[in-house]
CSV table of C-alpha atoms in Angstrom, one decimal:
chain,number,residue,atom,x,y,z
P,1210,MET,CA,-91.7,26.5,-165.8
P,1211,THR,CA,-95.2,25.8,-164.7
P,1212,LEU,CA,-95.3,23.9,-161.5
P,1213,GLY,CA,-98.0,21.2,-160.9
P,1214,PRO,CA,-98.4,17.5,-160.9
P,1215,GLY,CA,-96.2,15.9,-163.5
P,1216,ALA,CA,-93.8,18.8,-163.8
P,1217,VAL,CA,-90.1,17.9,-163.3
P,1218,VAL,CA,-87.7,20.1,-161.3
P,1219,ALA,CA,-84.0,20.1,-161.9
P,1220,ASP,CA,-84.4,17.2,-164.4
P,1221,ARG,CA,-84.8,15.0,-161.3
P,1222,TYR,CA,-87.8,15.6,-159.1
P,1223,GLU,CA,-91.3,14.8,-160.5
P,1224,LEU,CA,-94.0,16.7,-158.7
P,1225,ILE,CA,-96.9,14.6,-157.4
P,1226,ARG,CA,-99.0,17.2,-155.4
P,1227,MET,CA,-98.6,20.3,-153.3
P,1228,LEU,CA,-98.3,19.9,-149.6
P,1229,GLY,CA,-98.3,23.5,-148.4
P,1230,GLY,CA,-95.9,26.5,-148.0
P,1231,GLY,CA,-96.2,29.9,-149.5
P,1232,LEU,CA,-94.6,32.2,-152.1
P,1233,ALA,CA,-92.1,33.8,-149.8
P,1234,SER,CA,-90.9,30.6,-148.0
P,1235,GLY,CA,-91.4,28.4,-151.1
P,1236,ARG,CA,-94.2,26.0,-152.0
P,1237,VAL,CA,-93.7,22.4,-150.7
P,1238,TYR,CA,-94.5,19.5,-153.0
P,1239,LEU,CA,-94.6,15.8,-152.6
P,1240,ALA,CA,-92.1,14.8,-155.3
P,1241,PHE,CA,-90.5,11.6,-156.7
P,1242,ASP,CA,-86.7,11.5,-156.9
P,1243,ARG,CA,-86.0,9.8,-160.2
P,1244,HIS,CA,-82.3,9.3,-159.3
P,1245,LEU,CA,-82.9,7.6,-155.9
P,1246,ASP,CA,-86.3,6.1,-156.6
P,1247,ARG,CA,-87.9,7.6,-153.5
P,1248,GLU,CA,-90.4,10.3,-152.5
P,1249,VAL,CA,-89.1,13.6,-151.0
P,1250,ALA,CA,-90.5,16.9,-149.8
P,1251,LEU,CA,-89.5,19.5,-152.3
P,1252,ARG,CA,-89.5,23.2,-151.4
P,1253,VAL,CA,-89.4,25.4,-154.5
P,1254,VAL,CA,-89.1,29.2,-155.0
P,1255,GLU,CA,-89.6,30.6,-158.5
P,1256,ARG,CA,-88.3,33.8,-160.1
P,1257,ASP,CA,-87.4,35.5,-156.8
P,1258,PRO,CA,-83.6,35.7,-156.4
P,1259,ARG,CA,-83.8,37.1,-152.8
P,1260,ALA,CA,-86.2,34.4,-151.7
P,1261,ALA,CA,-84.1,31.8,-153.5
P,1262,GLU,CA,-81.0,33.0,-151.6
P,1263,VAL,CA,-82.9,32.7,-148.3
P,1264,LEU,CA,-84.2,29.2,-149.1
P,1265,LEU,CA,-80.6,28.0,-149.9
P,1266,ALA,CA,-79.3,29.5,-146.7
P,1267,ASP,CA,-82.1,27.8,-144.7
P,1268,GLY,CA,-81.2,24.5,-146.4
P,1269,ARG,CA,-77.5,24.9,-145.4
P,1270,ARG,CA,-78.5,25.7,-141.8
P,1271,MET,CA,-80.8,22.7,-141.7
P,1272,SER,CA,-78.0,20.4,-142.9
P,1273,ALA,CA,-75.6,21.7,-140.3
P,1274,VAL,CA,-78.1,21.3,-137.5
P,1275,HIS,CA,-79.3,17.8,-138.6
P,1276,ALA,CA,-75.8,16.5,-138.0
P,1277,HIS,CA,-76.2,17.3,-134.3
P,1278,THR,CA,-79.9,16.6,-133.6
P,1279,PRO,CA,-82.4,14.2,-135.2
P,1280,ALA,CA,-85.2,16.8,-134.6
P,1281,ALA,CA,-84.1,18.6,-137.8
P,1282,VAL,CA,-85.1,16.7,-140.9
P,1283,ALA,CA,-82.3,15.9,-143.4
P,1284,VAL,CA,-81.9,18.1,-146.4
P,1285,LEU,CA,-80.9,15.7,-149.2
P,1286,ASP,CA,-80.2,18.1,-152.1
P,1287,ALA,CA,-80.4,21.8,-153.0
P,1288,GLY,CA,-79.8,23.9,-156.0
P,1289,GLU,CA,-80.6,26.9,-158.1
P,1290,LEU,CA,-83.2,27.1,-160.9
P,1291,PRO,CA,-83.3,29.1,-164.1
P,1292,GLY,CA,-84.9,32.6,-163.7
P,1293,GLY,CA,-83.8,33.2,-160.1
P,1294,GLY,CA,-85.4,30.3,-158.4
P,1295,ALA,CA,-84.1,27.5,-156.1
P,1296,TYR,CA,-85.1,24.3,-154.4
P,1297,THR,CA,-84.3,22.1,-151.5
P,1298,ALA,CA,-85.2,18.4,-151.3
P,1299,GLY,CA,-85.7,17.0,-147.8
P,1300,GLU,CA,-86.6,13.6,-146.3
P,1301,LEU,CA,-90.4,13.0,-146.3
P,1302,ILE,CA,-91.7,12.7,-142.8
P,1303,PRO,CA,-95.4,11.7,-142.2
P,1304,GLY,CA,-97.0,14.0,-139.6
P,1305,THR,CA,-99.3,16.9,-138.9
P,1306,PRO,CA,-97.9,20.5,-139.3
P,1307,LEU,CA,-97.8,22.2,-136.0
P,1308,ASP,CA,-100.0,25.1,-137.1
P,1309,GLU,CA,-102.6,22.7,-138.4
P,1310,LEU,CA,-102.5,20.9,-135.1
P,1311,ALA,CA,-103.3,24.1,-133.3
P,1312,ARG,CA,-106.1,25.0,-135.7
P,1313,HIS,CA,-107.9,21.7,-135.6
P,1314,ARG,CA,-107.1,20.3,-132.1
P,1315,ALA,CA,-106.6,23.3,-129.8
P,1316,PRO,CA,-106.8,23.4,-126.9
P,1317,LEU,CA,-104.4,20.6,-126.3
P,1318,PRO,CA,-103.9,19.1,-122.9
P,1319,VAL,CA,-101.4,21.4,-121.0
P,1320,ALA,CA,-98.8,18.6,-120.6
P,1321,GLU,CA,-98.9,17.8,-124.3
P,1322,ALA,CA,-98.7,21.5,-125.4
P,1323,VAL,CA,-95.8,22.2,-123.0
P,1324,GLY,CA,-94.0,19.0,-124.2
P,1325,LEU,CA,-94.2,20.4,-127.8
P,1326,GLY,CA,-93.0,23.8,-126.6
P,1327,VAL,CA,-90.0,22.3,-124.8
P,1328,ALA,CA,-89.2,20.3,-128.0
P,1329,LEU,CA,-89.3,23.5,-130.0
P,1330,LEU,CA,-86.9,25.1,-127.5
P,1331,ASP,CA,-84.5,22.1,-127.5
P,1332,ALA,CA,-84.4,22.3,-131.3
P,1333,SER,CA,-83.7,26.0,-131.2
P,1334,ILE,CA,-80.9,25.6,-128.7
P,1335,ALA,CA,-79.3,22.9,-130.8
P,1336,ALA,CA,-79.7,25.1,-133.9
P,1337,ARG,CA,-78.2,28.1,-132.2
P,1338,ARG,CA,-75.1,26.1,-131.2
P,1339,ASN,CA,-74.6,24.3,-134.5
P,1340,ALA,CA,-75.9,26.4,-137.4
P,1341,GLY,CA,-72.4,27.7,-138.0
P,1342,ASP,CA,-73.5,30.8,-140.0
P,1343,GLY,CA,-73.7,33.5,-137.3
P,1344,SER,CA,-77.5,33.5,-137.5
P,1345,GLU,CA,-80.2,33.4,-134.8
P,1346,PRO,CA,-82.0,30.3,-135.9
P,1347,VAL,CA,-85.7,30.0,-135.2
P,1348,VAL,CA,-88.1,27.2,-136.0
P,1349,ALA,CA,-90.1,28.4,-139.0
P,1350,SER,CA,-92.1,25.2,-139.6
P,1351,ALA,CA,-92.4,21.9,-137.8
P,1352,LEU,CA,-94.6,18.8,-137.8
P,1353,VAL,CA,-95.7,16.3,-135.2
P,1354,THR,CA,-95.5,12.6,-136.1
P,1355,ALA,CA,-98.0,9.9,-135.1
P,1356,ASP,CA,-96.0,9.1,-131.9
P,1357,GLY,CA,-96.0,12.7,-130.8
P,1358,THR,CA,-92.4,13.5,-131.8
P,1359,LEU,CA,-91.7,17.0,-133.1
P,1360,ARG,CA,-89.6,17.3,-136.3
P,1361,VAL,CA,-88.3,20.6,-137.6
P,1362,THR,CA,-88.8,21.1,-141.3
P,1363,ARG,CA,-87.4,24.6,-141.7
P,1364,LEU,CA,-85.1,26.8,-139.7
P,1365,ALA,CA,-85.1,30.5,-140.6
P,1366,ASP,CA,-82.8,33.3,-139.5
P,1367,GLY,CA,-84.6,35.3,-136.8
P,1368,SER,CA,-81.9,37.9,-136.3
P,1369,GLY,CA,-83.4,41.2,-135.4
P,1370,ALA,CA,-86.8,39.8,-134.5
P,1371,GLY,CA,-88.4,40.4,-131.2
P,1372,ALA,CA,-87.1,42.6,-128.3
P,1373,PRO,CA,-83.5,43.9,-128.6
P,1374,GLY,CA,-81.1,41.3,-127.2
P,1375,ALA,CA,-83.8,38.6,-126.8
P,1376,ASP,CA,-83.6,35.1,-128.2
P,1377,PRO,CA,-86.1,35.1,-131.2
P,1378,SER,CA,-87.0,31.5,-130.5
P,1379,VAL,CA,-88.5,32.6,-127.2
P,1380,ALA,CA,-91.3,34.7,-128.7
P,1381,ALA,CA,-91.8,32.1,-131.5
P,1382,THR,CA,-92.3,29.3,-129.0
P,1383,GLY,CA,-94.6,31.5,-126.9
P,1384,GLY,CA,-96.8,32.1,-129.9
P,1385,SER,CA,-97.0,28.4,-130.7
P,1386,LEU,CA,-98.0,27.6,-127.1
P,1387,ARG,CA,-100.6,30.4,-127.2
P,1388,ASP,CA,-102.1,28.8,-130.3
P,1389,LEU,CA,-101.9,25.2,-129.0
P,1390,LEU,CA,-103.7,26.2,-125.8
P,1391,ALA,CA,-106.2,28.6,-127.3
P,1392,GLY,CA,-109.7,28.3,-125.8
P,1393,SER,CA,-108.4,27.0,-122.4
P,1394,GLU,CA,-107.2,28.5,-119.2
P,1395,PRO,CA,-103.8,26.9,-118.5
P,1396,PRO,CA,-102.3,26.9,-115.0
P,1397,PRO,CA,-101.2,30.4,-113.9
P,1398,ALA,CA,-97.5,29.5,-114.1
P,1399,VAL,CA,-97.8,28.3,-117.7
P,1400,ARG,CA,-99.8,31.4,-118.6
P,1401,ALA,CA,-97.3,33.7,-117.0
P,1402,ALA,CA,-94.4,32.0,-118.9
P,1403,ILE,CA,-96.2,32.4,-122.2
P,1404,ASP,CA,-97.1,36.0,-121.5
P,1405,ASP,CA,-93.6,36.9,-120.5
P,1406,ALA,CA,-92.2,35.1,-123.6
P,1407,LEU,CA,-94.4,37.1,-125.9
P,1408,ALA,CA,-93.7,40.4,-124.0
P,1409,GLY,CA,-89.9,40.0,-124.2
P,1410,ARG,CA,-89.5,39.4,-120.5
P,1411,VAL,CA,-87.8,36.0,-121.0
P,1412,ARG,CA,-84.2,36.5,-122.4
P,1413,SER,CA,-83.2,32.9,-123.4
P,1414,ALA,CA,-84.7,29.6,-124.6
P,1415,GLU,CA,-83.0,27.9,-121.7
P,1416,GLU,CA,-84.9,30.2,-119.2
P,1417,LEU,CA,-88.3,29.6,-120.9
P,1418,ARG,CA,-87.6,25.9,-121.0
P,1419,GLY,CA,-87.0,25.7,-117.3
P,1420,ARG,CA,-90.0,27.8,-116.4
P,1421,LEU,CA,-92.3,25.6,-118.6
P,1422,LEU,CA,-91.1,22.4,-117.1
P,1423,ALA,CA,-91.3,23.7,-113.6
P,1424,ALA,CA,-94.8,25.0,-114.2
P,1425,VAL,CA,-96.1,21.4,-115.0
P,1426,GLY,CA,-94.2,19.9,-112.1
P,1427,GLU,CA,-91.1,18.5,-113.7
P,1428,THR,CA,-87.6,19.2,-112.8
P,1429,PRO,CA,-85.9,20.8,-115.8
P,1430,PRO,CA,-83.3,18.4,-117.1
P,1431,ALA,CA,-80.0,20.2,-117.7
P,1432,VAL,CA,-79.3,21.4,-121.2
P,1433,ILE,CA,-76.0,20.0,-122.3
P,1434,PRO,CA,-73.6,23.0,-122.5
P,1435,PRO,CA,-71.2,23.4,-125.4
P,1436,PRO,CA,-67.7,22.1,-124.7
P,1437,PRO,CA,-65.6,24.6,-122.8
P,1438,PRO,CA,-62.5,26.2,-124.4
P,1439,PRO,CA,-59.3,24.4,-123.7
P,1440,GLY,CA,-57.8,25.7,-120.4
P,1441,PRO,CA,-54.2,25.9,-119.3
P,1442,ARG,CA,-52.2,22.7,-119.2
P,1443,SER,CA,-52.6,20.9,-115.8
P,1444,SER,CA,-49.7,19.8,-113.8
P,1445,ARG,CA,-51.4,16.5,-113.2
P,1446,TRP,CA,-50.9,15.4,-116.8
P,1447,PRO,CA,-49.2,12.1,-115.9
P,1448,TRP,CA,-52.4,10.9,-114.1
P,1449,ALA,CA,-54.5,11.8,-117.2
P,1450,LEU,CA,-52.0,9.8,-119.3
P,1451,VAL,CA,-52.3,6.8,-117.0
P,1452,ALA,CA,-56.2,7.0,-117.2
P,1453,LEU,CA,-56.0,7.2,-121.0
P,1454,LEU,CA,-53.8,4.2,-121.3
P,1455,ALA,CA,-56.1,2.2,-119.0
P,1456,LEU,CA,-59.1,3.1,-121.3
P,1457,LEU,CA,-57.1,2.0,-124.3
P,1458,LEU,CA,-56.4,-1.3,-122.7
P,1459,VAL,CA,-60.0,-1.9,-121.8
P,1460,ALA,CA,-61.1,-0.9,-125.4
P,1461,GLY,CA,-58.5,-3.3,-126.8
P,1462,ALA,CA,-59.8,-6.2,-124.7
P,1463,ALA,CA,-63.4,-5.4,-125.7
P,1464,LEU,CA,-62.4,-5.4,-129.3
P,1465,LEU,CA,-60.8,-8.9,-129.0
P,1466,LEU,CA,-64.1,-10.1,-127.4
P,1467,LEU,CA,-66.2,-8.6,-130.1
P,1468,ARG,CA,-64.0,-10.2,-132.8
P,1469,ASP,CA,-64.8,-13.6,-131.3
P,1470,ASP,CA,-68.0,-15.0,-132.7
P,1471,GLY,CA,-68.4,-17.5,-129.9
P,1472,ASP,CA,-66.8,-20.5,-131.7
P,1473,GLY,CA,-63.4,-19.7,-130.3
P,1474,ASP,CA,-61.8,-19.5,-133.8
P,1475,GLY,CA,-61.2,-15.8,-133.7
P,1476,ALA,CA,-63.3,-15.1,-136.8
P,1477,PRO,CA,-64.9,-11.7,-137.1
P,1478,ALA,CA,-68.3,-11.6,-135.4
P,1479,ARG,CA,-71.3,-11.1,-137.7
P,1480,THR,CA,-72.6,-7.6,-137.8
P,1481,THR,CA,-76.1,-6.4,-138.7
P,1482,ALA,CA,-76.2,-5.6,-142.4
P,1483,ASP,CA,-77.9,-2.5,-143.9
P,1484,VAL,CA,-80.8,-3.0,-146.2
P,1485,VAL,CA,-82.6,-0.6,-148.6
P,1486,VAL,CA,-86.1,0.5,-147.5
P,1487,PRO,CA,-88.5,-0.5,-150.3
P,1488,ALA,CA,-91.0,1.9,-151.9
P,1489,LEU,CA,-94.3,1.2,-150.2
P,1490,THR,CA,-96.5,4.2,-151.2
P,1491,GLY,CA,-99.5,3.1,-153.1
P,1492,ALA,CA,-99.2,-0.5,-152.1
P,1493,THR,CA,-101.7,-2.4,-150.0
P,1494,ARG,CA,-101.0,-3.0,-146.4
P,1495,ASP,CA,-100.5,-6.7,-147.0
P,1496,ASP,CA,-98.1,-6.0,-149.9
P,1497,ALA,CA,-96.2,-3.5,-147.8
P,1498,GLU,CA,-95.8,-6.0,-145.0
P,1499,ARG,CA,-94.6,-8.7,-147.4
P,1500,GLN,CA,-92.0,-6.3,-148.9
P,1501,LEU,CA,-90.7,-5.3,-145.5
P,1502,GLN,CA,-90.4,-8.9,-144.4
P,1503,GLU,CA,-88.5,-9.9,-147.5
P,1504,VAL,CA,-85.7,-7.4,-146.6
P,1505,GLY,CA,-85.8,-8.1,-142.9
P,1506,LEU,CA,-87.6,-5.0,-141.7
P,1507,THR,CA,-90.6,-4.6,-139.4
P,1508,GLY,CA,-93.6,-2.3,-140.1
P,1509,ARG,CA,-95.4,-0.1,-137.6
P,1510,TYR,CA,-98.8,0.6,-139.2
P,1511,LEU,CA,-100.7,3.8,-138.6
P,1512,GLU,CA,-103.9,5.0,-140.2
P,1513,ALA,CA,-104.7,8.5,-141.6
P,1514,GLU,CA,-107.7,9.9,-143.4
P,1515,SER,CA,-107.2,10.6,-147.1
P,1516,THR,CA,-109.6,11.8,-149.8
P,1517,SER,CA,-107.2,10.7,-152.6
P,1518,ALA,CA,-105.7,7.4,-151.6
P,1519,PRO,CA,-107.9,4.2,-151.7
P,1520,VAL,CA,-108.7,2.7,-148.3
P,1521,GLY,CA,-106.0,0.2,-147.2
P,1522,THR,CA,-103.2,1.6,-149.4
P,1523,VAL,CA,-100.0,3.2,-148.1
P,1524,VAL,CA,-100.0,7.0,-148.0
P,1525,SER,CA,-96.5,7.6,-146.7
P,1526,GLN,CA,-93.6,5.9,-145.0
P,1527,ASP,CA,-90.7,6.8,-142.7
P,1528,PRO,CA,-87.8,6.2,-143.5
P,1529,ALA,CA,-88.4,7.0,-147.1
P,1530,ALA,CA,-87.8,4.5,-149.9
P,1531,GLY,CA,-84.1,4.2,-150.9
P,1532,VAL,CA,-82.7,4.9,-147.4
P,1533,ARG,CA,-80.3,2.3,-146.0
P,1534,ILE,CA,-81.1,1.2,-142.5
P,1535,PRO,CA,-80.0,-1.8,-140.3
P,1536,THR,CA,-81.8,-5.1,-140.7
P,1537,GLY,CA,-84.5,-5.4,-138.1
P,1538,SER,CA,-85.3,-1.7,-138.0
P,1539,ILE,CA,-88.9,-0.4,-137.8
P,1540,VAL,CA,-90.5,1.4,-140.7
P,1541,ALA,CA,-93.5,3.6,-139.9
P,1542,VAL,CA,-96.2,3.0,-142.6
P,1543,THR,CA,-99.3,5.3,-142.8
P,1544,VAL,CA,-102.3,3.6,-144.4
P,1545,SER,CA,-105.3,5.4,-145.8
P,1546,SER,CA,-108.5,4.9,-143.8
P,1547,GLY,CA,-110.5,6.7,-146.5
P,1548,PRO,CA,-112.0,10.2,-146.6
P,1549,PRO,CA,-113.0,11.9,-143.3
P,1550,ALA,CA,-116.5,11.1,-142.2
P,1551,VAL,CA,-119.0,13.9,-142.7
P,1552,THR,CA,-120.4,14.9,-139.4
P,1553,THR,CA,-124.0,15.8,-140.2
P,1554,PRO,CA,-125.8,17.8,-137.6
P,1555,PRO,CA,-129.6,17.6,-137.2
P,1556,PRO,CA,-131.5,18.6,-140.4
P,1557,SER,CA,-132.7,21.9,-138.9
P,1558,THR,CA,-129.1,23.0,-138.2
P,1559,THR,CA,-127.5,25.5,-140.6
P,1560,VAL,CA,-123.7,25.9,-140.9
P,1561,THR,CA,-121.4,28.6,-142.3
P,1562,VAL,CA,-119.6,27.7,-145.5
P,1563,PRO,CA,-115.9,28.0,-145.0
P,1564,ASP,CA,-113.6,29.9,-147.3
P,1565,LEU,CA,-111.9,27.2,-149.5
P,1566,ALA,CA,-110.0,29.5,-151.9
P,1567,GLY,CA,-106.3,28.7,-152.1
P,1568,ARG,CA,-106.6,25.3,-150.5
P,1569,THR,CA,-105.8,22.0,-152.2
P,1570,VAL,CA,-108.7,19.7,-153.1
P,1571,ASP,CA,-107.9,17.3,-150.2
P,1572,ASP,CA,-107.7,20.2,-147.7
P,1573,ALA,CA,-111.0,21.6,-148.9
P,1574,ALA,CA,-112.8,18.3,-148.6
P,1575,ALA,CA,-111.4,17.8,-145.1
P,1576,GLU,CA,-112.6,21.3,-144.0
P,1577,LEU,CA,-116.0,20.7,-145.5
P,1578,ALA,CA,-116.3,17.5,-143.6
P,1579,ARG,CA,-115.2,19.2,-140.4
P,1580,VAL,CA,-118.1,21.7,-140.5
P,1581,GLY,CA,-120.8,19.2,-141.6
P,1582,LEU,CA,-120.8,19.8,-145.3
P,1583,ARG,CA,-119.8,17.6,-148.2
P,1584,PRO,CA,-117.8,18.0,-151.4
P,1585,GLY,CA,-119.8,18.6,-154.6
P,1586,ALA,CA,-118.8,18.9,-158.2
P,1587,VAL,CA,-115.2,19.7,-159.1
P,1588,THR,CA,-114.6,21.8,-162.3
P,1589,GLN,CA,-111.1,22.6,-163.7
P,1590,GLU,CA,-110.0,25.9,-165.2
P,1591,ALA,CA,-106.6,26.4,-167.0
P,1592,ARG,CA,-104.4,28.8,-164.9
P,1593,SER,CA,-100.7,29.4,-165.0
P,1594,ASP,CA,-100.4,31.7,-162.0
P,1595,VAL,CA,-101.4,29.3,-159.3
P,1596,PRO,CA,-100.4,25.6,-158.6
P,1597,ALA,CA,-102.5,22.9,-160.2
P,1598,GLY,CA,-105.2,21.6,-157.9
P,1599,THR,CA,-105.7,24.9,-156.0
P,1600,VAL,CA,-109.3,25.9,-155.3
P,1601,LEU,CA,-110.1,29.1,-157.3
P,1602,SER,CA,-113.8,29.6,-156.4
P,1603,GLN,CA,-116.7,27.8,-154.8
P,1604,ASP,CA,-120.5,27.6,-154.7
P,1605,PRO,CA,-122.1,28.4,-152.3
P,1606,ALA,CA,-119.8,31.3,-151.5
P,1607,ALA,CA,-117.8,31.5,-148.3
P,1608,ALA,CA,-119.7,32.8,-145.2
P,1609,THR,CA,-123.0,31.7,-146.6
P,1610,GLN,CA,-125.4,30.0,-144.2
P,1611,VAL,CA,-126.6,26.7,-145.6
P,1612,PRO,CA,-128.3,23.5,-144.2
P,1613,ALA,CA,-126.0,20.9,-142.9
P,1614,GLY,CA,-125.0,18.3,-145.4
P,1615,THR,CA,-125.1,20.7,-148.4
P,1616,ALA,CA,-122.7,19.9,-151.2
P,1617,VAL,CA,-120.2,22.7,-152.1
P,1618,ASP,CA,-118.9,22.8,-155.7
P,1619,VAL,CA,-115.4,24.1,-156.4
P,1620,VAL,CA,-113.4,25.2,-159.4
P,1621,ILE,CA,-109.7,24.2,-159.2
P,1622,ALA,CA,-106.7,25.2,-161.3
P,1623,LEU,CA,-105.6,23.0,-164.2
P,1624,ALA,CA,-101.9,23.1,-165.1
P,1625,VAL,CA,-101.1,24.8,-168.4
P,1626,THR,CA,-98.7,22.9,-170.6
P,1627,THR,CA,-96.3,25.3,-172.2
P,1628,THR,CA,-94.7,24.5,-175.5
P,1629,PRO,CA,-91.0,25.5,-175.8
């Protein structure tokens, strides 16, 4: 199978474009689920039985943890592929990958960076308690939504990583905080917590969580402990029974009140019905707003730069199309604001051409704009060993000094159609 736009995985998922990932962890694609008529994030491993086994284990771990914390995205489907491959299909969440946030926005304000670090630790704590497979879960990838919420997209088994006996999520979180604060000098207590985490001097996620919150002047809220094992039977069981009966009576009275719709006829009260989220991607903002209103939903509109989607059209949505949610719920809709503006320094300024090899066309254009260059001609070359749309070469070459505003030409991979 040659993966690329238009390819269909497992006779169900039509690939639209690559979002990221790697060979070991699986490439992630924006895909269309033909069965449920919705877009998903599809992670695929090809011809690597060991990597496929790890991917499926990660998917099972994510499903188990998602049932206990909304921070973990839902895994909707998973399966094996011919030739030793595998895939997992997850809910599509609009947001910025945490590593990209560090690359492009560091240093973050200390409070914001610490907040993300604490969210990583909370997710790791929930994963450790609920994974159910004896692993030492560690957040392998996460993204940050437009409202600053951290969502975990992959949980890996960190068993054996880091110092002996240490929680692997501690060093992983310390590394993320180091990157998010790169280029700044955080308060000494924050710096000490990060250094200790990376050096193996912090033994648990709970300890690091408390130190970080204390360092920014917050009282660490208690992490809810797991339920204790049942103890010996108490001699005061009659009082517990009385309390239980009282609760049942109160619940019964509440149920009777809820069943009354206010007219005194005892008819069941009206409940909020669930509706199906419409498919909005590609629609204009006005059309998206109309579709949401027709089914009783409200849109919260955000803007994001895009080199492929026309200005004013929907790039992504959350929840995804096809999901059932209560009437009146809010759907986050991301609308294209067009390609990123090219920041052109004064004419006398020269800039260094970035290395674009291995990036998608959109990523390459965004990187060129960031340094004050602009996209040039795009040429396609048939290749079967890399995903379609991947940059193969460029002109001028990486590390070349050129005047600001220079156009950079690229050659990208063209999917090869194989005939059975």
